[in-house]
JSON list of C-alpha atoms in Angstrom, two decimals:
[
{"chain": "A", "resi": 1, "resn": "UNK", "atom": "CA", "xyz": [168.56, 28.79, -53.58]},
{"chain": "A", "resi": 2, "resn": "UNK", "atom": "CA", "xyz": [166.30, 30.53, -51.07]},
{"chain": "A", "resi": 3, "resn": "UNK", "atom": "CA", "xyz": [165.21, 27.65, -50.07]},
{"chain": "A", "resi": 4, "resn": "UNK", "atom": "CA", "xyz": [168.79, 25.85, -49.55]},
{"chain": "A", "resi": 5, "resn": "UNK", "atom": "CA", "xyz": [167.48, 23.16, -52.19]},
{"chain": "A", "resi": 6, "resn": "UNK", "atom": "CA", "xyz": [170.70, 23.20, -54.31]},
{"chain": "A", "resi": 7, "resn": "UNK", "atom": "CA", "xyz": [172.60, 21.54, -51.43]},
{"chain": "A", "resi": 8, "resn": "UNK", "atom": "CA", "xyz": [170.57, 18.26, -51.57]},
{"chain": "A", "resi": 9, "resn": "UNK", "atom": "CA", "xyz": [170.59, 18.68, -55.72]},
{"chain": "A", "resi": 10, "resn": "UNK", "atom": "CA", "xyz": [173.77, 16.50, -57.18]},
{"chain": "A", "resi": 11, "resn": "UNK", "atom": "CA", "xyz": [175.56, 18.35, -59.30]},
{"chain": "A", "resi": 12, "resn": "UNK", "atom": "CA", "xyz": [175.47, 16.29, -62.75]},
{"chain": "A", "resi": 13, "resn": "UNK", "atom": "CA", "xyz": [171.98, 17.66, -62.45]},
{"chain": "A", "resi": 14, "resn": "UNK", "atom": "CA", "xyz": [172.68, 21.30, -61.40]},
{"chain": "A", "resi": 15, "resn": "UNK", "atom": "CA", "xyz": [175.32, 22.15, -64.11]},
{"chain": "A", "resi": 16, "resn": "UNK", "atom": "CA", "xyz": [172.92, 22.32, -67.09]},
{"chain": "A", "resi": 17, "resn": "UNK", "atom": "CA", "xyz": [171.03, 24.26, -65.15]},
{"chain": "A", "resi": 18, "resn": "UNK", "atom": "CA", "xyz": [173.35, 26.53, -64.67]},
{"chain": "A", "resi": 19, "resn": "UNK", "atom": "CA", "xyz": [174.60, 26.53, -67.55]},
{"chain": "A", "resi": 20, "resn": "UNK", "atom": "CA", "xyz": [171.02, 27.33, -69.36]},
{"chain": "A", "resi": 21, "resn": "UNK", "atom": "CA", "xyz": [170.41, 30.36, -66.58]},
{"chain": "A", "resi": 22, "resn": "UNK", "atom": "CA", "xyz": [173.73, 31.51, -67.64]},
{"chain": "A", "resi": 23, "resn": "UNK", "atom": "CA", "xyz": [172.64, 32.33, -71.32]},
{"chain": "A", "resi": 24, "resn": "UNK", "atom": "CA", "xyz": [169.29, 33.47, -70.11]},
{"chain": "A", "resi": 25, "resn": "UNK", "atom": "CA", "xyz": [170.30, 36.92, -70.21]},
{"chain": "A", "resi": 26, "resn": "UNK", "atom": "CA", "xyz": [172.86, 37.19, -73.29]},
{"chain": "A", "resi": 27, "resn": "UNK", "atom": "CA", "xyz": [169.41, 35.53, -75.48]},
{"chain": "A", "resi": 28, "resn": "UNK", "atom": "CA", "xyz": [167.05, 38.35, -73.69]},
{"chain": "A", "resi": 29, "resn": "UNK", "atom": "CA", "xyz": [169.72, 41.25, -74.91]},
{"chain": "A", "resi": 30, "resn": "UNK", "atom": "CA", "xyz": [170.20, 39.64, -78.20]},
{"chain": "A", "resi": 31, "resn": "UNK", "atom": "CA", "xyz": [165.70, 39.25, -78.50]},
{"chain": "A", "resi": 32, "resn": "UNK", "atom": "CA", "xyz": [165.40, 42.96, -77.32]},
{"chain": "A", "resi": 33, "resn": "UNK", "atom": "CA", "xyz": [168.61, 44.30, -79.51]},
{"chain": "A", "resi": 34, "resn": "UNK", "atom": "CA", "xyz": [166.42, 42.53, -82.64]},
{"chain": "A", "resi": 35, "resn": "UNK", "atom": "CA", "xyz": [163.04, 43.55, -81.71]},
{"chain": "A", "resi": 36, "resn": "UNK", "atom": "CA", "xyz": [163.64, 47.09, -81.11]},
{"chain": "A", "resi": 37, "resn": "UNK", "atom": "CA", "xyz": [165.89, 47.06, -84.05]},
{"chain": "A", "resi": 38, "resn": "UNK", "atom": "CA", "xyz": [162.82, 45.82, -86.35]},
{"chain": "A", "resi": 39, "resn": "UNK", "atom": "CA", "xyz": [161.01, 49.10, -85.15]},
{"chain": "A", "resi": 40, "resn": "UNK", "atom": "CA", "xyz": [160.99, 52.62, -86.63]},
{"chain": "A", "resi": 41, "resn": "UNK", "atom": "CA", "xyz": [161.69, 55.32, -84.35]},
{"chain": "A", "resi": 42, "resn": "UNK", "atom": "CA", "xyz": [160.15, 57.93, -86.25]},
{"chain": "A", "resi": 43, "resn": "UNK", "atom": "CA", "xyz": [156.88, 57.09, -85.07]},
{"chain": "A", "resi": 44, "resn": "UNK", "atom": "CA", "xyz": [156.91, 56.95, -81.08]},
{"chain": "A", "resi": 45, "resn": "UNK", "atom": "CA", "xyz": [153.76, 56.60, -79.44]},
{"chain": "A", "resi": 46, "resn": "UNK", "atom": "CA", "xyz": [151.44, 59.81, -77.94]},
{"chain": "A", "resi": 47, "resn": "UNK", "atom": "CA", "xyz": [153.42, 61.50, -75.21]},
{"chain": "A", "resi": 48, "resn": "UNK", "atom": "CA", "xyz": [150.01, 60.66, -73.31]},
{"chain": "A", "resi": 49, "resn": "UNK", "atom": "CA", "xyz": [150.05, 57.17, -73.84]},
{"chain": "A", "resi": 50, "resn": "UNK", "atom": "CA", "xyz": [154.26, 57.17, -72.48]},
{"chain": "A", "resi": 51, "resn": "UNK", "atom": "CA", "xyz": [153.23, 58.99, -69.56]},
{"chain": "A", "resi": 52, "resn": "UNK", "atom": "CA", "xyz": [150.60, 56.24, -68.83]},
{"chain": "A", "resi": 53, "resn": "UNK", "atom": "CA", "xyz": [153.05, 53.56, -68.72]},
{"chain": "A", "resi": 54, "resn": "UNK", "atom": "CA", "xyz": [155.82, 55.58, -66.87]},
{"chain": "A", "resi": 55, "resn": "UNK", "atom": "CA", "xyz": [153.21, 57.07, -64.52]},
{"chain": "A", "resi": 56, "resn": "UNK", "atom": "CA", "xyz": [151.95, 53.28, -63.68]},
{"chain": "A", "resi": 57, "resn": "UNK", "atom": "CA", "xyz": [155.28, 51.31, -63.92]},
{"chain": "A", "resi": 58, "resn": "UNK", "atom": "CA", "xyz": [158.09, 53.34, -63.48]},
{"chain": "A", "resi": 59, "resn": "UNK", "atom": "CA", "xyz": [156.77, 55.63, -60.00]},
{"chain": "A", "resi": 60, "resn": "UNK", "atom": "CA", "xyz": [154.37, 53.48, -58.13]},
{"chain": "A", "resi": 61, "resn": "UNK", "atom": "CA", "xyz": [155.47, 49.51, -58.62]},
{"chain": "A", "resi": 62, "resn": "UNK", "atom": "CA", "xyz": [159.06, 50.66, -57.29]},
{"chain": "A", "resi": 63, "resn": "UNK", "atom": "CA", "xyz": [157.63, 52.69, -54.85]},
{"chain": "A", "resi": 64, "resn": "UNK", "atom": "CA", "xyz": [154.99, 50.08, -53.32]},
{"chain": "A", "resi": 65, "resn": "UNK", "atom": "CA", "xyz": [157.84, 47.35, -53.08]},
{"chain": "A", "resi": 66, "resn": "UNK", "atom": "CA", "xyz": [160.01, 49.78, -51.64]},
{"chain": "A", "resi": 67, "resn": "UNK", "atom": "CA", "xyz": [157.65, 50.66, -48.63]},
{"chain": "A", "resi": 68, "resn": "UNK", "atom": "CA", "xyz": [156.81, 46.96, -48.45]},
{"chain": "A", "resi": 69, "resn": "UNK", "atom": "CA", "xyz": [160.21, 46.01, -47.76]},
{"chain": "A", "resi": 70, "resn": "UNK", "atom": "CA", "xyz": [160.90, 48.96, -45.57]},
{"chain": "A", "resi": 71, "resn": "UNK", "atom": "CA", "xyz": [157.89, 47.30, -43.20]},
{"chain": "A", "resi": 72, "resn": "UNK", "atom": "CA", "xyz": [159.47, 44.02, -43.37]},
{"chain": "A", "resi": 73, "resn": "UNK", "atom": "CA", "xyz": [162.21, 42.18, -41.98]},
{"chain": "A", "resi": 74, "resn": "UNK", "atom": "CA", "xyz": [163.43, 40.91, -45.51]},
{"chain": "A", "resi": 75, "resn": "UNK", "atom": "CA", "xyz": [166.16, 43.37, -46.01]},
{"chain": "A", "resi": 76, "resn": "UNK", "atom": "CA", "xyz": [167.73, 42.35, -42.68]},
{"chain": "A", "resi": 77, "resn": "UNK", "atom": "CA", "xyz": [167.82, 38.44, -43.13]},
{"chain": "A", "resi": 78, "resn": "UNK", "atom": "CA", "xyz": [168.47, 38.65, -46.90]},
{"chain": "A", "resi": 79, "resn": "UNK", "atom": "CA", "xyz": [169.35, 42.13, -48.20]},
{"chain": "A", "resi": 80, "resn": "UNK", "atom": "CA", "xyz": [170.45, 41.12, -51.97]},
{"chain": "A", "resi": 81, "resn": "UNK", "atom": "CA", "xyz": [166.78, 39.39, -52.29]},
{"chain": "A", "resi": 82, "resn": "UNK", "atom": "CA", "xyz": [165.53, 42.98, -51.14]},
{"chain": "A", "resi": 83, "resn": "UNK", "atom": "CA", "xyz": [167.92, 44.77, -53.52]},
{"chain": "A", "resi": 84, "resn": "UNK", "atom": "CA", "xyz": [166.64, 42.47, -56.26]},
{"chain": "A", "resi": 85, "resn": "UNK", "atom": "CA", "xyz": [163.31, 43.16, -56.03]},
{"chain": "A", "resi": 86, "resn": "UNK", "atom": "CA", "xyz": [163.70, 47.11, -55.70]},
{"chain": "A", "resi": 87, "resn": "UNK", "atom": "CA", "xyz": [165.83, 46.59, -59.21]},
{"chain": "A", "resi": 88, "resn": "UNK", "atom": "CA", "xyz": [163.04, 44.50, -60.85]},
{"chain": "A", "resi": 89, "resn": "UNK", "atom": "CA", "xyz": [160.34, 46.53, -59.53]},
{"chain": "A", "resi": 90, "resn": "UNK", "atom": "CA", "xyz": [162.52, 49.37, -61.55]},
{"chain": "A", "resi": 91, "resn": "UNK", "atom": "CA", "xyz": [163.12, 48.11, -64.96]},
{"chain": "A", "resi": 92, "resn": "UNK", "atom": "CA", "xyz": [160.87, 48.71, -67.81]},
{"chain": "A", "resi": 93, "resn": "UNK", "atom": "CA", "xyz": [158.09, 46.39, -68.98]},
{"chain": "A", "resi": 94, "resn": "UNK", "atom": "CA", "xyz": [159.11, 43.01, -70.22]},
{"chain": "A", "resi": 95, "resn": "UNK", "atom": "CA", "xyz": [160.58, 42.54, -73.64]},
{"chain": "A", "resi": 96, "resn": "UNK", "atom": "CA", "xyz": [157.73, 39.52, -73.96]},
{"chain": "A", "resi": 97, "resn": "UNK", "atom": "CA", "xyz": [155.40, 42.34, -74.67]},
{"chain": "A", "resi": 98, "resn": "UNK", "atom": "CA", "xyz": [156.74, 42.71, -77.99]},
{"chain": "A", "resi": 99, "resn": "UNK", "atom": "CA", "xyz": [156.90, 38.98, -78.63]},
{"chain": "A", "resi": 100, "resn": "UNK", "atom": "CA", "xyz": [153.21, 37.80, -77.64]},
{"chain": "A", "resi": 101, "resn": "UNK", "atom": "CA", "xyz": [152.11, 41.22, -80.08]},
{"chain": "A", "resi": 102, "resn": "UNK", "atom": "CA", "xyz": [153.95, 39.73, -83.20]},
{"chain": "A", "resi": 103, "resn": "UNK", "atom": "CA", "xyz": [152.81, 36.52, -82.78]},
{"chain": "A", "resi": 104, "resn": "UNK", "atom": "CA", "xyz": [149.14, 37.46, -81.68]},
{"chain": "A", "resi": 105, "resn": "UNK", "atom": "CA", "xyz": [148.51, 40.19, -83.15]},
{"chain": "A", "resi": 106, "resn": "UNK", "atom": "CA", "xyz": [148.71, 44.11, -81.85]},
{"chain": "A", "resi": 107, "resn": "UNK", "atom": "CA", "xyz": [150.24, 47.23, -82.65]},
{"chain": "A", "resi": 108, "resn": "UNK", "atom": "CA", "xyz": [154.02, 46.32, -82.83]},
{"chain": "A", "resi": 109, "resn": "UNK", "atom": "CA", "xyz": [155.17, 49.96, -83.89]},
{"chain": "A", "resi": 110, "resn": "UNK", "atom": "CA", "xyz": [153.50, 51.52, -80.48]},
{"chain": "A", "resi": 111, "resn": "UNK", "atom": "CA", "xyz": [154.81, 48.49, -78.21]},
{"chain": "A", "resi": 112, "resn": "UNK", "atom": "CA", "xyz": [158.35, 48.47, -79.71]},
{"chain": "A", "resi": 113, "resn": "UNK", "atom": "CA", "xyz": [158.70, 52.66, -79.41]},
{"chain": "A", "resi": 114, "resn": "UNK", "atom": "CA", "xyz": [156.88, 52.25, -75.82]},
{"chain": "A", "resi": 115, "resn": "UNK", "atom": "CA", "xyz": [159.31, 49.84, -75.10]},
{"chain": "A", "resi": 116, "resn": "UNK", "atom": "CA", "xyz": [162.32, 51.50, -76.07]},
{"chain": "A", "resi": 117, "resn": "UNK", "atom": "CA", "xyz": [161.36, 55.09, -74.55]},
{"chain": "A", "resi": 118, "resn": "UNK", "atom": "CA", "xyz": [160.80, 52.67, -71.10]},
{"chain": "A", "resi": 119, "resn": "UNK", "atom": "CA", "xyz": [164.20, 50.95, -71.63]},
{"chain": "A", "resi": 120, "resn": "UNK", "atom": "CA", "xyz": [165.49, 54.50, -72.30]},
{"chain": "A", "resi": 121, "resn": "UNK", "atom": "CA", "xyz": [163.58, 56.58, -69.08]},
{"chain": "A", "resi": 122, "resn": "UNK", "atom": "CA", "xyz": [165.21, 53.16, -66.89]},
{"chain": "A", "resi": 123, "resn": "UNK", "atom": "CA", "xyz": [168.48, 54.91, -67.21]},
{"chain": "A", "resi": 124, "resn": "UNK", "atom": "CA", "xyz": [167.19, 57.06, -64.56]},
{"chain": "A", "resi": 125, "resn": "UNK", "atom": "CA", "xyz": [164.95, 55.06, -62.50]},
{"chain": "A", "resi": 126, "resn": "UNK", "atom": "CA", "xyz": [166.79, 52.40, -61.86]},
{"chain": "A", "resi": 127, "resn": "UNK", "atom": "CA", "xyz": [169.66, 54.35, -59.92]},
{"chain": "A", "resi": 128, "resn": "UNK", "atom": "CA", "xyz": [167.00, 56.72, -58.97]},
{"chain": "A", "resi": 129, "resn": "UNK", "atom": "CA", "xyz": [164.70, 54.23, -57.04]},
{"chain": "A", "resi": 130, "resn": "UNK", "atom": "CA", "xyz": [167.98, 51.54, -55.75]},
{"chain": "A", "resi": 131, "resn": "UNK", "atom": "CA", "xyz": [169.62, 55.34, -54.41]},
{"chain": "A", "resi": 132, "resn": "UNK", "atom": "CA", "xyz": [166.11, 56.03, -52.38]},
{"chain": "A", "resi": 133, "resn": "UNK", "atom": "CA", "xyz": [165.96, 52.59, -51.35]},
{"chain": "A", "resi": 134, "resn": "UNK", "atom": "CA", "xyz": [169.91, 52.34, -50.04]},
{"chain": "A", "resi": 135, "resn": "UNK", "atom": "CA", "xyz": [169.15, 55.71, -48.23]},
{"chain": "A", "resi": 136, "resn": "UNK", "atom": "CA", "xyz": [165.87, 54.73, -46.35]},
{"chain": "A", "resi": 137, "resn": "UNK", "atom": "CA", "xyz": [167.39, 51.96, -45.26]},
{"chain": "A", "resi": 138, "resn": "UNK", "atom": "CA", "xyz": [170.61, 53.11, -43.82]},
{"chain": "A", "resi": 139, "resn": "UNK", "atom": "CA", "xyz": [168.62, 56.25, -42.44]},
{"chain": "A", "resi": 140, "resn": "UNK", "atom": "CA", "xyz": [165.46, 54.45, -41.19]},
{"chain": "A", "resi": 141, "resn": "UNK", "atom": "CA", "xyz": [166.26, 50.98, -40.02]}
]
């Protein structure tokens, strides 16, 4: 789309793809629903070990992009690309996690709690980080 691609793309071959990035998302809830549903909550990981992953994911990633795009010219020539990323570089750790450990081998219970507390402390970063973003940029640009 960024690229303007789509125009030149007929349509007989853009409508399954459409159609298959439209269920991307209903799958992903129904894969996380089951995977954290398969895990016991009565055994979360070490506090230390959740403050690892929310002190590297959660703070800094959003933070870095933020200042990134604050020092760019993105957000004026395409502000719902900028938007995206702040919201991506907010959400927790991807559900794949989980996935590649049952299949490969790894410590399921840890990743499936870690994932859930992550999915849980999101309810606050997301709006947290898109609010500081939406204010730097109507206060600094």
């Amino acid at each position: 789309v960024l690229l303007g691609v789509h125009k030149i793309i007929p349509d007989y071959f853009m409508k399954p793809i459409d159609f298959i990035g439209s269920a991307a998302i209903p799958v992903a809830t129904i894969v996380l629903g089951a995977t954290i549903g398969s895990i016991s909550l009565k055994k979360i990981p070490p506090i230390f070990d959740i403050i690892k992953v929310v002190s590297t994911k959660l703070i800094p990633l959003p933070l870095v992009v933020i200042l990134i795009l604050i020092n760019t010219k993105l957000p004026q020539s395409n502000l719902l690309l900028a938007d995206l990323l702040v919201i991506q570089a907010s959400v927790a750790p991807a559900t794949q996690i989980i996935i590649q450990a049952k299949k490969y081998g790894g410590n399921i219970q840890n990743i499936g709690g870690m994932m859930f507390i992550t999915y849980c402390i999101c309810m606050l970063t997301i709006p947290m980080w898109f609010t500081v973003w939406k204010y730097l940029l109507q206060n600094f640009n």
